[in-house]
Short mmCIF file of C-alpha atoms in Angstrom, two decimals:
data_model
loop_
_atom_site.label_atom_id
_atom_site.label_comp_id
_atom_site.label_asym_id
_atom_site.label_seq_id
_atom_site.Cartn_x
_atom_site.Cartn_y
_atom_site.Cartn_z
CA ASN L 1337 -10.88 22.21 -13.34
CA ALA L 1338 -12.81 19.97 -11.00
CA GLY L 1339 -12.31 16.26 -11.36
CA VAL L 1340 -14.96 13.62 -11.85
CA MET L 1341 -17.60 14.17 -9.19
CA GLN L 1342 -19.65 11.32 -7.82
CA ASN L 1343 -22.41 11.52 -5.27
CA PRO L 1344 -23.35 10.38 -2.85
CA ARG L 1345 -20.08 9.01 -1.42
CA HIS L 1346 -21.99 6.52 0.68
CA LEU L 1347 -25.47 5.19 0.06
CA VAL L 1348 -27.38 2.82 2.30
CA ARG L 1349 -30.46 1.08 1.00
CA ARG L 1350 -32.71 -1.68 2.26
CA ARG L 1351 -33.42 -4.66 0.08
CA GLY L 1352 -36.03 -3.84 -2.52
CA GLN L 1353 -35.35 -0.10 -2.62
CA GLU L 1354 -33.92 1.82 -5.53
CA ALA L 1355 -30.41 3.25 -5.68
CA ARG L 1356 -29.47 6.21 -7.88
CA LEU L 1357 -25.82 7.03 -8.30
CA ARG L 1358 -24.70 10.25 -9.97
CA CYS L 1359 -21.59 11.13 -11.90
CA SER L 1360 -20.55 14.48 -13.32
CA PRO L 1361 -17.63 14.08 -15.72
CA MET L 1362 -14.71 16.43 -15.92
CA LYS L 1363 -15.38 19.63 -17.79
CA GLY L 1364 -15.03 19.06 -21.50
CA HIS L 1365 -15.44 15.28 -21.22
CA SER L 1366 -18.32 13.74 -23.10
CA HIS L 1367 -17.55 10.07 -22.49
CA VAL L 1368 -18.53 8.34 -19.26
CA TYR L 1369 -17.77 4.84 -18.02
CA TRP L 1370 -19.12 3.01 -14.98
CA TYR L 1371 -17.18 0.31 -13.15
CA ARG L 1372 -18.10 -1.81 -10.15
CA GLN L 1373 -15.73 -3.15 -7.51
CA LEU L 1374 -17.15 -6.03 -5.51
CA PRO L 1375 -15.46 -6.94 -2.22
CA GLU L 1376 -12.17 -8.76 -2.78
CA GLU L 1377 -12.46 -8.40 -6.55
CA GLY L 1378 -11.02 -6.13 -9.20
CA LEU L 1379 -12.96 -3.36 -10.87
CA LYS L 1380 -15.22 -4.59 -13.64
CA PHE L 1381 -16.55 -2.62 -16.57
CA MET L 1382 -20.29 -2.05 -16.61
CA VAL L 1383 -21.27 0.50 -19.23
CA TYR L 1384 -19.93 3.18 -21.57
CA LEU L 1385 -22.04 6.21 -22.46
CA GLN L 1386 -21.78 9.33 -24.51
CA LYS L 1387 -24.26 12.17 -24.26
CA GLU L 1388 -27.73 10.67 -24.80
CA ASN L 1389 -26.30 7.38 -26.08
CA ILE L 1390 -25.38 4.03 -24.58
CA ILE L 1391 -22.36 2.81 -26.50
CA ASP L 1392 -21.61 -0.45 -24.71
CA GLU L 1393 -23.59 -1.99 -21.87
CA SER L 1394 -22.07 -5.45 -22.11
CA GLY L 1395 -21.02 -5.41 -18.46
CA MET L 1396 -24.39 -4.48 -17.04
CA PRO L 1397 -26.47 -7.12 -15.29
CA LYS L 1398 -29.45 -7.98 -17.47
CA GLU L 1399 -32.06 -6.96 -14.95
CA ARG L 1400 -32.59 -4.11 -12.49
CA PHE L 1401 -29.62 -2.02 -13.71
CA SER L 1402 -29.84 0.92 -16.09
CA ALA L 1403 -27.70 3.91 -16.97
CA GLU L 1404 -28.23 7.19 -18.73
CA PHE L 1405 -26.23 10.26 -19.65
CA PRO L 1406 -28.70 12.98 -20.65
CA LYS L 1407 -27.93 16.02 -22.72
CA GLU L 1408 -27.99 18.13 -19.57
CA GLY L 1409 -26.95 16.97 -16.14
CA PRO L 1410 -24.97 14.11 -14.69
CA SER L 1411 -24.85 10.49 -15.71
CA ILE L 1412 -27.09 8.30 -13.57
CA LEU L 1413 -26.62 4.64 -12.69
CA ARG L 1414 -29.90 3.27 -11.42
CA ILE L 1415 -30.36 0.02 -9.57
CA GLN L 1416 -33.90 -1.08 -8.94
CA GLN L 1417 -34.99 -3.47 -6.18
CA VAL L 1418 -31.50 -3.72 -4.72
CA VAL L 1419 -30.26 -6.97 -3.21
CA ARG L 1420 -27.38 -7.60 -0.81
CA GLY L 1421 -25.18 -8.74 -3.69
CA ASP L 1422 -25.33 -5.22 -5.14
CA SER L 1423 -23.25 -3.93 -2.22
CA ALA L 1424 -20.07 -2.64 -3.83
CA ALA L 1425 -18.09 0.44 -4.73
CA TYR L 1426 -19.30 1.99 -7.97
CA PHE L 1427 -16.80 4.13 -9.84
CA CYS L 1428 -17.38 6.50 -12.68
CA ALA L 1429 -14.70 7.60 -15.12
CA SER L 1430 -14.65 10.10 -17.94
CA SER L 1431 -12.52 10.98 -20.93
CA PRO L 1432 -12.61 13.76 -23.51
CA GLN L 1433 -12.88 11.29 -26.35
CA GLY L 1434 -13.51 7.59 -26.41
CA GLY L 1435 -10.64 5.23 -26.86
CA ARG L 1436 -6.93 5.29 -26.40
CA GLU L 1437 -6.56 7.88 -23.71
CA LYS L 1438 -6.41 8.16 -19.97
CA LEU L 1439 -9.54 7.64 -17.99
CA PHE L 1440 -10.10 9.96 -15.05
CA PHE L 1441 -11.91 8.32 -12.16
CA GLY L 1442 -14.13 9.72 -9.46
CA SER L 1443 -13.91 8.79 -5.78
CA GLY L 1444 -16.72 6.29 -6.08
CA THR L 1445 -20.01 5.61 -4.36
CA GLN L 1446 -20.03 2.90 -1.72
CA LEU L 1447 -23.42 1.20 -1.83
CA SER L 1448 -24.44 -0.85 1.17
CA VAL L 1449 -27.61 -2.91 1.02
CA LEU L 1450 -29.08 -3.94 4.36
CA LYS V 1258 -11.59 -13.01 -22.27
CA GLN V 1259 -8.90 -10.79 -20.82
CA GLU V 1260 -7.53 -11.81 -17.42
CA VAL V 1261 -5.05 -9.79 -15.43
CA THR V 1262 -2.78 -11.07 -12.68
CA GLN V 1263 -0.69 -8.89 -10.44
CA ILE V 1264 2.22 -10.15 -8.40
CA PRO V 1265 2.90 -9.75 -5.56
CA ALA V 1266 -0.50 -9.22 -3.94
CA ALA V 1267 1.18 -7.26 -1.16
CA LEU V 1268 4.59 -5.77 -0.66
CA SER V 1269 6.19 -4.04 2.31
CA VAL V 1270 9.48 -2.20 1.89
CA PRO V 1271 11.58 0.30 3.83
CA GLU V 1272 11.67 3.87 2.64
CA GLY V 1273 14.20 4.59 -0.10
CA GLU V 1274 14.09 1.17 -1.70
CA ASN V 1275 13.56 0.69 -5.42
CA LEU V 1276 10.83 -1.78 -6.26
CA VAL V 1277 9.07 -3.51 -9.15
CA LEU V 1278 5.42 -4.43 -9.46
CA ASN V 1279 4.45 -7.06 -11.99
CA CYS V 1280 1.39 -7.43 -14.17
CA SER V 1281 0.54 -10.15 -16.67
CA PHE V 1282 -2.42 -10.36 -19.01
CA THR V 1283 -3.75 -13.15 -21.19
CA ASP V 1284 -4.92 -11.31 -24.32
CA SER V 1285 -2.04 -9.49 -25.99
CA ALA V 1286 -4.33 -7.74 -28.49
CA ILE V 1287 -4.50 -4.54 -26.48
CA TYR V 1288 -4.50 -0.89 -27.52
CA ASN V 1289 -2.94 0.41 -24.33
CA LEU V 1290 -2.33 -0.31 -20.67
CA GLN V 1291 -2.74 1.98 -17.70
CA TRP V 1292 -1.29 1.88 -14.22
CA PHE V 1293 -3.37 3.39 -11.44
CA ARG V 1294 -3.00 3.89 -7.74
CA GLN V 1295 -5.95 3.55 -5.41
CA ASP V 1296 -5.92 5.08 -1.96
CA PRO V 1297 -8.33 3.78 0.70
CA GLY V 1298 -11.74 5.39 0.39
CA LYS V 1299 -10.70 7.32 -2.69
CA GLY V 1300 -10.89 6.91 -6.40
CA LEU V 1301 -8.25 5.81 -8.82
CA THR V 1302 -5.46 8.06 -9.96
CA SER V 1303 -3.99 7.35 -13.38
CA LEU V 1304 -0.22 7.14 -13.15
CA LEU V 1305 0.95 6.12 -16.58
CA LEU V 1306 -0.59 5.18 -19.90
CA ILE V 1307 1.42 3.09 -22.35
CA GLN V 1308 0.18 2.73 -25.89
CA SER V 1309 0.60 -0.69 -27.48
CA SER V 1310 3.28 0.69 -29.81
CA GLN V 1311 5.39 1.91 -26.90
CA ARG V 1312 7.85 -0.01 -24.75
CA GLU V 1313 7.90 2.24 -21.73
CA GLN V 1314 6.70 5.46 -20.15
CA THR V 1315 8.26 7.52 -17.40
CA SER V 1316 6.85 10.04 -14.98
CA GLY V 1317 9.07 11.27 -12.19
CA ARG V 1318 10.13 8.30 -10.07
CA LEU V 1319 7.82 5.95 -11.95
CA ASN V 1320 8.68 3.91 -15.00
CA ALA V 1321 6.31 1.48 -16.65
CA SER V 1322 7.33 -1.00 -19.30
CA LEU V 1323 5.21 -3.03 -21.67
CA ASP V 1324 6.00 -6.28 -23.47
CA LYS V 1325 2.82 -6.81 -25.39
CA SER V 1326 3.83 -10.04 -27.09
CA SER V 1327 4.48 -11.78 -23.79
CA GLY V 1328 1.56 -10.14 -22.01
CA ARG V 1329 3.62 -8.43 -19.33
CA SER V 1330 4.01 -5.00 -17.83
CA THR V 1331 6.07 -3.78 -14.92
CA LEU V 1332 5.89 -0.66 -12.80
CA TYR V 1333 9.20 0.45 -11.36
CA ILE V 1334 9.19 2.86 -8.43
CA ALA V 1335 12.49 4.48 -7.57
CA ALA V 1336 13.46 5.71 -4.12
CA SER V 1337 10.13 4.78 -2.57
CA GLN V 1338 8.50 7.10 -0.01
CA PRO V 1339 5.80 6.51 2.62
CA GLY V 1340 3.44 8.58 0.46
CA ASP V 1341 3.71 5.89 -2.20
CA SER V 1342 1.78 3.51 0.05
CA ALA V 1343 -1.37 2.54 -1.85
CA THR V 1344 -2.83 -0.22 -3.99
CA TYR V 1345 -1.42 -0.24 -7.51
CA LEU V 1346 -3.65 -1.48 -10.30
CA CYS V 1347 -2.75 -2.59 -13.78
CA ALA V 1348 -5.42 -2.26 -16.47
CA PRO V 1349 -4.99 -3.20 -20.12
CA ASN V 1350 -7.96 -2.57 -22.33
CA SER V 1351 -9.77 -5.68 -23.38
CA GLY V 1352 -8.96 -7.18 -26.73
CA GLY V 1353 -11.14 -5.74 -29.44
CA SER V 1354 -12.13 -2.71 -27.39
CA ASN V 1355 -10.06 0.41 -27.04
CA TYR V 1356 -11.99 1.72 -24.03
CA LYS V 1357 -12.94 -1.26 -21.84
CA LEU V 1358 -10.33 -1.75 -19.13
CA THR V 1359 -9.76 -5.05 -17.35
CA PHE V 1360 -8.31 -4.60 -13.88
CA GLY V 1361 -6.16 -6.87 -11.80
CA LYS V 1362 -6.75 -7.17 -8.08
CA GLY V 1363 -3.77 -4.96 -7.45
CA THR V 1364 -0.61 -4.91 -5.37
CA LEU V 1365 -0.93 -3.39 -1.91
CA LEU V 1366 2.28 -1.46 -1.31
CA THR V 1367 3.38 -0.31 2.12
CA VAL V 1368 6.47 1.86 2.40
CA ASN V 1369 7.72 2.04 5.96
CA PRO V 1370 9.50 5.15 7.24
#
């Protein structure tokens, strides 16, 4: 049973470009969470999704960031018009059900904005 | 707003030593608390999950305790090994939400052979 798969592992973008980060949850998991780890800071919650639904996006920046988890395919975190401050490690986690259970994390995508 | 503090920020010990990592959090209205380890360039591995109704959880050489009322958790590692070297993260879920974790900055543990 493969773990949470994130790709790419490393992504380099120039300012103003778009970044698309992908996350495939563990088999049987229908709940996906995105977290961001800025340099020298702890991981911070961004968004919680179930298939085709955004449950909680309270941690998402108001502009340029969006997330989806379609019926088929991976969850996508999209950052439009990236700026240097978006450089961070983005982690995806999944769980079989929402709530009081372990989250399983992927290896993350390191985004570098030049 | 939940805030998590982990002490010490870094710890270096000789192999075989028993050690304790500390975590404190400001909002005691949590559903559970997880301890993770993070290896450089890799994701997070969940070590232990303690529900709010529990006092401790054990897995192998690891034992985590939870004192919800005082906002404290400890991770005890017995007979440490060089392979235990990693950053250890404490993450209670935020008050009012049973899925939103708040992470501390972690304790960087180095176990020297």
